[in-house]
mmCIF file of C-alpha atoms in Angstrom:
data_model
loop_
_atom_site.group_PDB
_atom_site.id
_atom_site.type_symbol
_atom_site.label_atom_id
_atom_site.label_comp_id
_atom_site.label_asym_id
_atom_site.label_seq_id
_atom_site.Cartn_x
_atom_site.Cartn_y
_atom_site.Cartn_z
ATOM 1 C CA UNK A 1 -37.066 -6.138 6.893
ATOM 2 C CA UNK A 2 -34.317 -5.729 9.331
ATOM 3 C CA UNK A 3 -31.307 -8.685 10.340
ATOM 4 C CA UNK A 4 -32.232 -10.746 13.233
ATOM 5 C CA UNK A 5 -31.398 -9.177 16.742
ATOM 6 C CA UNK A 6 -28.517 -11.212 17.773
ATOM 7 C CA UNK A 7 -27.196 -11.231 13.588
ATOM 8 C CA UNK A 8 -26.910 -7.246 14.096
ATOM 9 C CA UNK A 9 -25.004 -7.767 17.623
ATOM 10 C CA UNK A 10 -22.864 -10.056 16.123
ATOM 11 C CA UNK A 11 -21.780 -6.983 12.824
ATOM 12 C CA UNK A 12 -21.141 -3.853 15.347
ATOM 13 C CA UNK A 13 -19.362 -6.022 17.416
ATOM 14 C CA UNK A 14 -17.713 -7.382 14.472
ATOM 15 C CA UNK A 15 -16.827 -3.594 13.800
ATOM 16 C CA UNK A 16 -16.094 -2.406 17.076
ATOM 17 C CA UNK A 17 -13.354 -4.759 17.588
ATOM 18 C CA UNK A 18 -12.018 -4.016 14.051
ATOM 19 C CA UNK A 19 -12.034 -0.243 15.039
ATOM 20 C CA UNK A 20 -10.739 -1.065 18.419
ATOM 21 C CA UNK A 21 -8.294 -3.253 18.588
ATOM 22 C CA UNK A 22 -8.595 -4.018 22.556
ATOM 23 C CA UNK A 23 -8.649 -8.112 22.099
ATOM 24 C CA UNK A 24 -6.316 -9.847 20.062
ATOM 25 C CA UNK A 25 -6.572 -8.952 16.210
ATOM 26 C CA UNK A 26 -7.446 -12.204 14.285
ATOM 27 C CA UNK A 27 -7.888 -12.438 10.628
ATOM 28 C CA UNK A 28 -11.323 -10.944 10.323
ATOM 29 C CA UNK A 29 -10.267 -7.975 12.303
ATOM 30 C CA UNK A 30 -7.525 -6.958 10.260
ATOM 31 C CA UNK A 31 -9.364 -8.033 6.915
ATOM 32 C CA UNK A 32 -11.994 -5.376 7.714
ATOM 33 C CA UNK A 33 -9.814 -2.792 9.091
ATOM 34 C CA UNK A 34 -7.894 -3.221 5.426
ATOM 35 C CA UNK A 35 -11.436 -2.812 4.052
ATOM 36 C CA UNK A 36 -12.323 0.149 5.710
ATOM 37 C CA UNK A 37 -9.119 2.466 4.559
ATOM 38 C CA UNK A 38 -10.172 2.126 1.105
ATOM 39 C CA UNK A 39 -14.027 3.381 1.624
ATOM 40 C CA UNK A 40 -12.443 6.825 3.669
ATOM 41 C CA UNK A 41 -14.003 9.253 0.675
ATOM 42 C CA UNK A 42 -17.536 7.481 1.239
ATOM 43 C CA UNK A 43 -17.222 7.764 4.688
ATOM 44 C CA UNK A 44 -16.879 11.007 4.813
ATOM 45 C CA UNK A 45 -18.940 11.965 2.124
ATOM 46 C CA UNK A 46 -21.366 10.559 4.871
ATOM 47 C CA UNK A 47 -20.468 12.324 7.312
ATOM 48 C CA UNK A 48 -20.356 15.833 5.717
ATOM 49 C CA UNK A 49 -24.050 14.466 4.094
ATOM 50 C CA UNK A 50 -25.345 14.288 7.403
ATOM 51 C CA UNK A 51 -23.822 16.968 9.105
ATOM 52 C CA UNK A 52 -25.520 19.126 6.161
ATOM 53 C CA UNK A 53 -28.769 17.862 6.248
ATOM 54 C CA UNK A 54 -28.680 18.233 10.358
ATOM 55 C CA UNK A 55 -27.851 21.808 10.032
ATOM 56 C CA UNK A 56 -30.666 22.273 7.362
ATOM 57 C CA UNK A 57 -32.839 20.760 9.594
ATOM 58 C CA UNK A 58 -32.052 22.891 12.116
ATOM 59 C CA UNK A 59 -32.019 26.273 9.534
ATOM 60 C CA UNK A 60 -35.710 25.158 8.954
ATOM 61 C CA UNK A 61 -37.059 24.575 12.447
ATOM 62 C CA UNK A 62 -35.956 28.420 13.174
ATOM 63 C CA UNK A 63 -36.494 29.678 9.552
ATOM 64 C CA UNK A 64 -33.311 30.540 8.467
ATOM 65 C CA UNK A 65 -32.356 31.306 5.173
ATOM 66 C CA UNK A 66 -31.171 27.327 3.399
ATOM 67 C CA UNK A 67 -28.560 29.309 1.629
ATOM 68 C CA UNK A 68 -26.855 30.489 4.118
ATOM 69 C CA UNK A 69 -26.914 27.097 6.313
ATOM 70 C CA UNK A 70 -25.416 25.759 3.216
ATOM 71 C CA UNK A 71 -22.793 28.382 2.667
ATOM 72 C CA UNK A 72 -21.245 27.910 6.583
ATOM 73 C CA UNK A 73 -21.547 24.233 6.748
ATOM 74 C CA UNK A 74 -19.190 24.606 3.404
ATOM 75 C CA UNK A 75 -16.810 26.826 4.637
ATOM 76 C CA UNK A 76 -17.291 25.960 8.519
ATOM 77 C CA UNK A 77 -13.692 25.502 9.752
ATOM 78 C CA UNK A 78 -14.359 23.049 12.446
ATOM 79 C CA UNK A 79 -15.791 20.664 9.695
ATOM 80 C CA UNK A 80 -13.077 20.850 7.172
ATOM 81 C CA UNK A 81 -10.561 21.443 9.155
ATOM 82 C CA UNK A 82 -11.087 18.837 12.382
ATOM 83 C CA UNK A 83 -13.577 16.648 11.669
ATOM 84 C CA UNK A 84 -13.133 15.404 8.268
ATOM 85 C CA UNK A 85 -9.436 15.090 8.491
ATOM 86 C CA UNK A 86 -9.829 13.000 11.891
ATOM 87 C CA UNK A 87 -12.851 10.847 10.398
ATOM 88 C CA UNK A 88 -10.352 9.922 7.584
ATOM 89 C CA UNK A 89 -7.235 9.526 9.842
ATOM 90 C CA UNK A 90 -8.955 7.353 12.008
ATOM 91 C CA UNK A 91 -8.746 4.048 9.856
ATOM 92 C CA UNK A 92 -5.235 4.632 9.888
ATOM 93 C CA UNK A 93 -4.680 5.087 13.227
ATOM 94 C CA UNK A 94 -6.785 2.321 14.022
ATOM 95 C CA UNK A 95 -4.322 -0.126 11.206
ATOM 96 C CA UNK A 96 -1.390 1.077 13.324
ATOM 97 C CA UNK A 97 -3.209 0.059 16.475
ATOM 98 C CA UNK A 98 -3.517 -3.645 14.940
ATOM 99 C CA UNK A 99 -0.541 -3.878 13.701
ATOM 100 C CA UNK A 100 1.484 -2.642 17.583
ATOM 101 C CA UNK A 101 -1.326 -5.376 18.716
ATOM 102 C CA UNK A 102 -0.417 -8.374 16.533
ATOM 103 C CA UNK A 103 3.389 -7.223 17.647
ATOM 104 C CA UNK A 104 2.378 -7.641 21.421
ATOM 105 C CA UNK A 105 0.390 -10.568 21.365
ATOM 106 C CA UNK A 106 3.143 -12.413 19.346
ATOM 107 C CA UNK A 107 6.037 -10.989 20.527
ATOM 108 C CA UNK A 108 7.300 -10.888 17.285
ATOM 109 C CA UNK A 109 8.065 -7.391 15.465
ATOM 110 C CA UNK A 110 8.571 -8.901 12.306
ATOM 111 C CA UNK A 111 6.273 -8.561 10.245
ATOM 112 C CA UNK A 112 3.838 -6.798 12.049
ATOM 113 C CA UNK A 113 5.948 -3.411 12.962
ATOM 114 C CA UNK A 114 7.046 -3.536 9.096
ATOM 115 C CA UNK A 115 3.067 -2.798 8.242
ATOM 116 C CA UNK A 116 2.921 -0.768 11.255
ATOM 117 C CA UNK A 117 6.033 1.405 9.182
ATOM 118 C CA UNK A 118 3.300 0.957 6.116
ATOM 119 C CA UNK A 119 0.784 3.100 7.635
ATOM 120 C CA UNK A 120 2.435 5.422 9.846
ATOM 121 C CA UNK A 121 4.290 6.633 6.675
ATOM 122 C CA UNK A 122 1.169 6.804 4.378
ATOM 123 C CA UNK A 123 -0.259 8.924 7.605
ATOM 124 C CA UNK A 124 2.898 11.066 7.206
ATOM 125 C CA UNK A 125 2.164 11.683 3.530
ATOM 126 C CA UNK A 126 -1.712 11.986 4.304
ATOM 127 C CA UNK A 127 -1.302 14.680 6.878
ATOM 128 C CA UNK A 128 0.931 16.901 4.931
ATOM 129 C CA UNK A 129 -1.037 16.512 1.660
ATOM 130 C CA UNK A 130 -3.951 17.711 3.580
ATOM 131 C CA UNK A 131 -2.149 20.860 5.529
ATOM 132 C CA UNK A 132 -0.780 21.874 2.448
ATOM 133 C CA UNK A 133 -2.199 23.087 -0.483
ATOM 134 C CA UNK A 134 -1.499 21.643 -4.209
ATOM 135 C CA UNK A 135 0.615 24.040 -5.534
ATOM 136 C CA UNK A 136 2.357 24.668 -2.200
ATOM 137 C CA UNK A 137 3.803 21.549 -1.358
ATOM 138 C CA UNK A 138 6.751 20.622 -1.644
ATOM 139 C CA UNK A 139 9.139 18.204 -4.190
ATOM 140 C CA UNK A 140 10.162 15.471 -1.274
ATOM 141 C CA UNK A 141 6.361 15.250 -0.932
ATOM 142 C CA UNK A 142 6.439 13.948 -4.206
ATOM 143 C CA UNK A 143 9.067 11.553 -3.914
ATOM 144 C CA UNK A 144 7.690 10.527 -0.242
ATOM 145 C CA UNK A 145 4.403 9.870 -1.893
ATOM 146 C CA UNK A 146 6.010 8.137 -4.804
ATOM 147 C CA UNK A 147 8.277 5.985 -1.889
ATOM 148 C CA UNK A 148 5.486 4.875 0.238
ATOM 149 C CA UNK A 149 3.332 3.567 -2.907
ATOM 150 C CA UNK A 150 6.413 1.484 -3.705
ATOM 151 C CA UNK A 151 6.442 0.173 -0.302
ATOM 152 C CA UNK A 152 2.667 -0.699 -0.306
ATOM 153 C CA UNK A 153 2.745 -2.488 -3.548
ATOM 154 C CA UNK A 154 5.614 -4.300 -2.419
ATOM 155 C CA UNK A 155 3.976 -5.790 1.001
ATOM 156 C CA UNK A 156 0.936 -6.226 -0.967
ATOM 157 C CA UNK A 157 2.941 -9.259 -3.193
ATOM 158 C CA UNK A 158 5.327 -9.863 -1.279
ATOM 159 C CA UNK A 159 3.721 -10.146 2.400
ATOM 160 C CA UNK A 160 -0.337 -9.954 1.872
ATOM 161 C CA UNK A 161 -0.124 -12.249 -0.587
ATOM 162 C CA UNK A 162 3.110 -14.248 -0.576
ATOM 163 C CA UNK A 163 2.899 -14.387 -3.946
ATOM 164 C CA UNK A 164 6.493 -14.438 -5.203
ATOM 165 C CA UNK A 165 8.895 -17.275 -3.826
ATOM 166 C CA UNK A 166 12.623 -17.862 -4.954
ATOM 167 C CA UNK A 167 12.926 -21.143 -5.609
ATOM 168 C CA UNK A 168 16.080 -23.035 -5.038
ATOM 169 C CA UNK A 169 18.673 -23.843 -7.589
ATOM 170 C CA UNK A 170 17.770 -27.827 -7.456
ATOM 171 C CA UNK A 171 13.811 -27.419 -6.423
ATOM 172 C CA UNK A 172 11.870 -29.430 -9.110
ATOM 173 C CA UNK A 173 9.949 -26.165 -9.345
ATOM 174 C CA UNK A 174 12.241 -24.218 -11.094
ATOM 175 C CA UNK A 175 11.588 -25.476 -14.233
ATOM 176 C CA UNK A 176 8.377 -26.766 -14.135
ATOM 177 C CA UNK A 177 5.065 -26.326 -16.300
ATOM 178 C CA UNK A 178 3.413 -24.687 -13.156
ATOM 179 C CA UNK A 179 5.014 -21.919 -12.542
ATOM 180 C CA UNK A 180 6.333 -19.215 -14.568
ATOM 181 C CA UNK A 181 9.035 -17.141 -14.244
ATOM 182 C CA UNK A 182 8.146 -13.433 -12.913
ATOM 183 C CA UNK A 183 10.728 -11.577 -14.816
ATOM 184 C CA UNK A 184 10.691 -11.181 -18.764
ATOM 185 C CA UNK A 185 13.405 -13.122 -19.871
ATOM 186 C CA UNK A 186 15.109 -10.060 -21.904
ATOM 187 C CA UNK A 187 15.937 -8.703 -18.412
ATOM 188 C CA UNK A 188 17.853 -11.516 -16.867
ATOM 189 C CA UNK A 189 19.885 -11.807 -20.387
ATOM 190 C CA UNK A 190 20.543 -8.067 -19.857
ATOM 191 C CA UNK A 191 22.066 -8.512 -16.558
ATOM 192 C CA UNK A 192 23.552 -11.905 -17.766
ATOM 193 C CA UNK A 193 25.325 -9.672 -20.185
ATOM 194 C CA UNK A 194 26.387 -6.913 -17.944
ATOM 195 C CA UNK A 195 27.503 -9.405 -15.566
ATOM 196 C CA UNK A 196 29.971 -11.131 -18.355
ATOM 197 C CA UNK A 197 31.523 -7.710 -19.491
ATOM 198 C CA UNK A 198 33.483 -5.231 -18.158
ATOM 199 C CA UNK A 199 34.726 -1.956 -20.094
ATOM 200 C CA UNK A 200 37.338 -1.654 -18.154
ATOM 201 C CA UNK A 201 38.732 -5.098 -17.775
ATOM 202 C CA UNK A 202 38.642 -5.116 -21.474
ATOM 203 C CA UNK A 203 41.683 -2.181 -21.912
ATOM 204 C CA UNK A 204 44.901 -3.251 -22.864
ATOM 205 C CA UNK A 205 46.857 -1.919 -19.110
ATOM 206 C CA UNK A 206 50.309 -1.711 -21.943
ATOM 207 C CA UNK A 207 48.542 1.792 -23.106
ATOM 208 C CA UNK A 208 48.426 2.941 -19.588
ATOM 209 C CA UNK A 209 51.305 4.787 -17.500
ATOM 210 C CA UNK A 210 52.434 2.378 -14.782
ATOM 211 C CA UNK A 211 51.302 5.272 -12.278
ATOM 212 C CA UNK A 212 48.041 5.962 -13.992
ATOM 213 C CA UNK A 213 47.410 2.222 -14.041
ATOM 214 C CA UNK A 214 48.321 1.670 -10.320
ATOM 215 C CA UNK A 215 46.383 4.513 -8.996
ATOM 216 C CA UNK A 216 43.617 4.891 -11.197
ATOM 217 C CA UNK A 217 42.889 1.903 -13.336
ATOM 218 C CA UNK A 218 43.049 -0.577 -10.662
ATOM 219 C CA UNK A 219 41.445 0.970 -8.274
ATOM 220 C CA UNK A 220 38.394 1.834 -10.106
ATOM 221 C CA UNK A 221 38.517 -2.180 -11.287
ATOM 222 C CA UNK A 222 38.477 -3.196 -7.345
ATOM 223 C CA UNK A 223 36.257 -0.667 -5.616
ATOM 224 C CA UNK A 224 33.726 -0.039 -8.574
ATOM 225 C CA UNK A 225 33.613 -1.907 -11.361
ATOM 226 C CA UNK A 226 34.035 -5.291 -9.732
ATOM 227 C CA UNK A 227 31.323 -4.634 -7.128
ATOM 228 C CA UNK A 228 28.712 -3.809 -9.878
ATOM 229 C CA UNK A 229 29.489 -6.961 -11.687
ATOM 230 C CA UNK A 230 28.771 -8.982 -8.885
ATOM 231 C CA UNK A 231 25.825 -7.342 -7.860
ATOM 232 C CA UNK A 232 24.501 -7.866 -11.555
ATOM 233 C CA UNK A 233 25.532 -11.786 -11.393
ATOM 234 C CA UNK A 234 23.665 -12.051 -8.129
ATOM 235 C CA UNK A 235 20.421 -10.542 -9.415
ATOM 236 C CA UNK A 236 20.354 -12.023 -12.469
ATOM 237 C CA UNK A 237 21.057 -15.397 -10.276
ATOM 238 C CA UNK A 238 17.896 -14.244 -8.098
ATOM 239 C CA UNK A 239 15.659 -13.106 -10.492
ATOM 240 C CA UNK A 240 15.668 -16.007 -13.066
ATOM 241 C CA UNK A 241 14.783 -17.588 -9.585
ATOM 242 C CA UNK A 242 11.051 -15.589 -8.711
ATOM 243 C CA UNK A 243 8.389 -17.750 -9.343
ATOM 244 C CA UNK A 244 4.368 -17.953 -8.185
ATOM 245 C CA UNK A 245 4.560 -19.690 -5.219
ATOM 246 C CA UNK A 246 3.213 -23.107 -5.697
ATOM 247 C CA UNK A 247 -0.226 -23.480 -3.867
ATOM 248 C CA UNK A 248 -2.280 -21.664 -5.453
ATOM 249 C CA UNK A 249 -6.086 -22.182 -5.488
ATOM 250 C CA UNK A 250 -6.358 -20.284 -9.470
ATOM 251 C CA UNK A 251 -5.195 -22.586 -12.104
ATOM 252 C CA UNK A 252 -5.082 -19.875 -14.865
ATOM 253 C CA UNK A 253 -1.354 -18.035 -13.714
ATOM 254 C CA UNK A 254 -2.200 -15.209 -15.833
ATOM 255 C CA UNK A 255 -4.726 -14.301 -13.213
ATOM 256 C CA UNK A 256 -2.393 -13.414 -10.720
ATOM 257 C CA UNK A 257 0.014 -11.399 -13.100
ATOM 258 C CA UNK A 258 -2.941 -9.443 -13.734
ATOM 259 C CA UNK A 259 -3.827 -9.170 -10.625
ATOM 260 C CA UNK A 260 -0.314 -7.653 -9.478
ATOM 261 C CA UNK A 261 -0.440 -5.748 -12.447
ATOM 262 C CA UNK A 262 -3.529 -4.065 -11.526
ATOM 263 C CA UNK A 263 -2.673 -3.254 -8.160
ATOM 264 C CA UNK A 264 0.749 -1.480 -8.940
ATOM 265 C CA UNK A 265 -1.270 0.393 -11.472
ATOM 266 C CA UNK A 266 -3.796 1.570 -9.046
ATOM 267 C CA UNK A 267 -2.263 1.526 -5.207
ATOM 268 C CA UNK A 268 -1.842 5.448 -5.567
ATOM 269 C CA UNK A 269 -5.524 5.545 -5.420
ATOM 270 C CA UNK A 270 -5.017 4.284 -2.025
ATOM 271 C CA UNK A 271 -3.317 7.983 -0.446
ATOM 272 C CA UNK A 272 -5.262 9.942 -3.075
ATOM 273 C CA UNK A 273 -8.479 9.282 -1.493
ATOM 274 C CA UNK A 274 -7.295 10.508 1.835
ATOM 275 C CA UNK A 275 -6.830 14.111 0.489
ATOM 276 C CA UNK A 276 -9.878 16.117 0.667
ATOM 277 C CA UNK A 277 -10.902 18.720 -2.230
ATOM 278 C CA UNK A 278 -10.096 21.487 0.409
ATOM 279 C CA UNK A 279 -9.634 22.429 3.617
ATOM 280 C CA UNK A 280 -10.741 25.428 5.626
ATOM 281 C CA UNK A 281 -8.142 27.250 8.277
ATOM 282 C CA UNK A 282 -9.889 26.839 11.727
ATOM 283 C CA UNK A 283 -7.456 30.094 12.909
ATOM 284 C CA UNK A 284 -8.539 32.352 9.791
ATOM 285 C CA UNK A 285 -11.048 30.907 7.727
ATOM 286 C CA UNK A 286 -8.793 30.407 4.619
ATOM 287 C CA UNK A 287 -9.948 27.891 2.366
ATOM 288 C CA UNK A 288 -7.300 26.363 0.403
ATOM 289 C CA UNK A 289 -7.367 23.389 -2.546
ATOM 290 C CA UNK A 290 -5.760 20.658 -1.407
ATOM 291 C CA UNK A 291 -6.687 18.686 -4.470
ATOM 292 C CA UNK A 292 -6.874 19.671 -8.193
ATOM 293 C CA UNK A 293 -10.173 18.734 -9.480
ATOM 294 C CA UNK A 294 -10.313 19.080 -13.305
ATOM 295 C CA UNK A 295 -12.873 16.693 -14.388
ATOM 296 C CA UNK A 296 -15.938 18.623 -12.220
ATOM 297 C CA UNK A 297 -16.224 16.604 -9.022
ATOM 298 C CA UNK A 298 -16.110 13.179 -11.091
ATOM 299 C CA UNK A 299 -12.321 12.777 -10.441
ATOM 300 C CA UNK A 300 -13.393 11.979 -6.674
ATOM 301 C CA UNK A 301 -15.948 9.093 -8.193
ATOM 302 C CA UNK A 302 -13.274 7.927 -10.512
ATOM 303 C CA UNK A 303 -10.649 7.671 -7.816
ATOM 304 C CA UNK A 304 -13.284 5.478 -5.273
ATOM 305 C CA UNK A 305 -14.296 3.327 -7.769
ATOM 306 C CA UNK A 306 -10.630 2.552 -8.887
ATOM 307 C CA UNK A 307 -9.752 1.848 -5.083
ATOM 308 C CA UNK A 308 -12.467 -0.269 -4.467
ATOM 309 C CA UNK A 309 -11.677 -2.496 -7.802
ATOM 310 C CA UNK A 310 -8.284 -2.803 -6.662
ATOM 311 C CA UNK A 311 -9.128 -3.509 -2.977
ATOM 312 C CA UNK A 312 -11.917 -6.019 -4.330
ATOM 313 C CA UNK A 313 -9.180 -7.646 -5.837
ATOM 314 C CA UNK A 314 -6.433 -7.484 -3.110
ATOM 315 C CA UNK A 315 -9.164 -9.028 -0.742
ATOM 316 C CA UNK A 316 -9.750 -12.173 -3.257
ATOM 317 C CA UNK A 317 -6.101 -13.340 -3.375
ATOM 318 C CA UNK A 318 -6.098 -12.129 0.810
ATOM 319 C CA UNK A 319 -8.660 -14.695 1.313
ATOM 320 C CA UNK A 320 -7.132 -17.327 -0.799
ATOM 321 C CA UNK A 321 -4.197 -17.312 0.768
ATOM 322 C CA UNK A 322 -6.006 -18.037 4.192
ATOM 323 C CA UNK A 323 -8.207 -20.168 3.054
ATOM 324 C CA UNK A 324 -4.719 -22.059 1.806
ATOM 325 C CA UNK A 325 -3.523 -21.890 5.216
ATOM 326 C CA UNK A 326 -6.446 -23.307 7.170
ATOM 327 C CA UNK A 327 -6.507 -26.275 4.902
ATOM 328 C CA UNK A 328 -2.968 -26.630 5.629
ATOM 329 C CA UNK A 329 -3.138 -26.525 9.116
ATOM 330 C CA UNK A 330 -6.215 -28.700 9.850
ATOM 331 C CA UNK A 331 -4.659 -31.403 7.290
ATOM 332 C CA UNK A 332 -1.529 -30.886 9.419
ATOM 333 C CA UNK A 333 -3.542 -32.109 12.630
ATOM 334 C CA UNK A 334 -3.354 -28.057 14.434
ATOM 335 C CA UNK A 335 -5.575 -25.665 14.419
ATOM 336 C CA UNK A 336 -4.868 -22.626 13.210
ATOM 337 C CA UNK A 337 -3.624 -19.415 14.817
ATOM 338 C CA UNK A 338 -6.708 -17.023 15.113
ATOM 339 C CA UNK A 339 -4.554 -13.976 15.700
ATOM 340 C CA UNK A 340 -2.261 -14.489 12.927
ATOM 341 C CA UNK A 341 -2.088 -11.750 10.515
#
């Protein structure tokens, strides 16, 4: 049995406008779009499937030899090199789209162009993982990769979810049973320790040269070492500060350290799934491995099935958060904002 008529109208154009962001992006829109960058490998592992089973198709109708259908649509550069790329670039694109949307209609850049930096430099990383192959690319690729999933895990707390708040010195939440502190509490003594002592402070200036003390000791105290203390006292300051933020519709805490843990663990999953297993030169037919497969195809599974764990999780805190903010706004007597991010 198939959806009602109008139930079906209502899903593609549920999709279309996620895909094309030509109306104002509300929550929905930008939910799925989220959605549909981690499912990129499925996707096109669906396209390639039916691509492959269309050229079959069309090997059998004029009795060609399967083999050999099989063999070009493999190493067909126009496939691996144009299509496949573009069908997994185009989620991406389409994010970035949203995000220059949600800018416009607001008139606000903040925070919208700050995801729109999100995906353009994933797409950076993306594109030059797939031009290049594994054992040709370069170190800053490595660090760029390594810099952008920092980046993502930090909007996913910090701005997705609005998990972590600092809480002021005399908020009643700061030491409350509720919420927990989100730094181990060896940490802030280590800083509360580096922030009381100072190596150099501590030498006695009577074994120093007068010269040697005015243009070396003291200087280093003023431009270097004092600067570092401070900037220790202010983070231990902030960071015995971080706390869950209070409305929270969980009442087990430990949920949402998990949750964070899990998602720092796995966000490199994210880019990973972008990169294809290879890619074939549409100028000379070159095929070159773009990804290093050494568990026989099942490091592809492994990597979609971590993705969509951590994105099934990223979306259940996403929609508690909203949910939190609809209640708040209709108790507050306004309605709420549909294109708010």
């Amino acid at each position: 049995s198939h959806p009602p008529r109008r139930s079906r109208r209502r899903f593609y154009g549920t999709v279309f406008d996620a895909l094309v962001p030509i109306r104002p992006v509300r929550f929905r829109d930008a939910f799925l779009g989220d959605c549909i960058t981690s499912l990129v490998r499925p996707l096109c592992d669906i396209v390639f499937t039916s691509v492959y089973y269309l050229a079959v198709l069309h090997g059998i109708l004029r009795r060609a030899d399967i083999d050999d259908v099989g063999r070009t649509v493999s190493e067909s550069g126009l496939i691996h090199g144009l299509v496949l790329p573009a069908v997994a670039i185009l989620p991406l694109f389409t994010k970035i789209l949203q995000t220059l949307r949600q800018a416009y209609d607001t008139g606000r850049r903040w925070p919208y162009l700050g995801n729109t930096a999100k995906y353009c430099g994933a797409g950076w990383v993306v594109l030059y993982g797939m031009t290049h192959a594994a054992g040709e690319r370069s170190p800053w690729w490595t660090a760029a990769f390594a810099v952008a999933t920092l980046y993502q895990t930090a909007w996913d707390v910090m701005m997705d979810w609005e998990m972590l708040v600092i809480v002021p010195r005399d908020s009643p939440l700061e030491d409350g049973p509720v919420t927990s502190s989100f730094v181990p509490g060896w940490i802030v003594r280590c800083l509360a320790r580096l922030s009381n002592y100072s190596c150099v402070d501590s030498l006695n200036p009577r074994l120093f040269p007068s010269i040697l003390l005015r243009y070396v000791v003291q200087p280093f105290r003023r431009r270097i070492t004092h600067p570092v203390w401070n900037l220790c006292r202010l983070g231990r300051d902030k960071l015995s500060r971080v706390r869950l933020r209070p409305d929270r519709l969980f009442d087990d805490p430990s949920f949402y350290w998990k949750a964070m843990l899990l998602n720092a663990s796995l966000r490199f999953c994210w880019m990973m799934n972008f990169i294809p297993a290879y890619r074939v030169s549409m100028r000379s037919g070159e095929v070159q491995e773009t990804f290093v497969d050494k568990a026989h195809g099942w490091s592809f599974v492994i990597l979609t099935a971590l993705e969509v764990a951590r994105r099934s999780v990223w979306a259940i805190i996403k929609v508690e958060l909203e949910t939190i903010k609809l209640t708040a706004a209709g108790e507050g007597g306004g309605g709420a904002d549909p294109t708010a991010p």
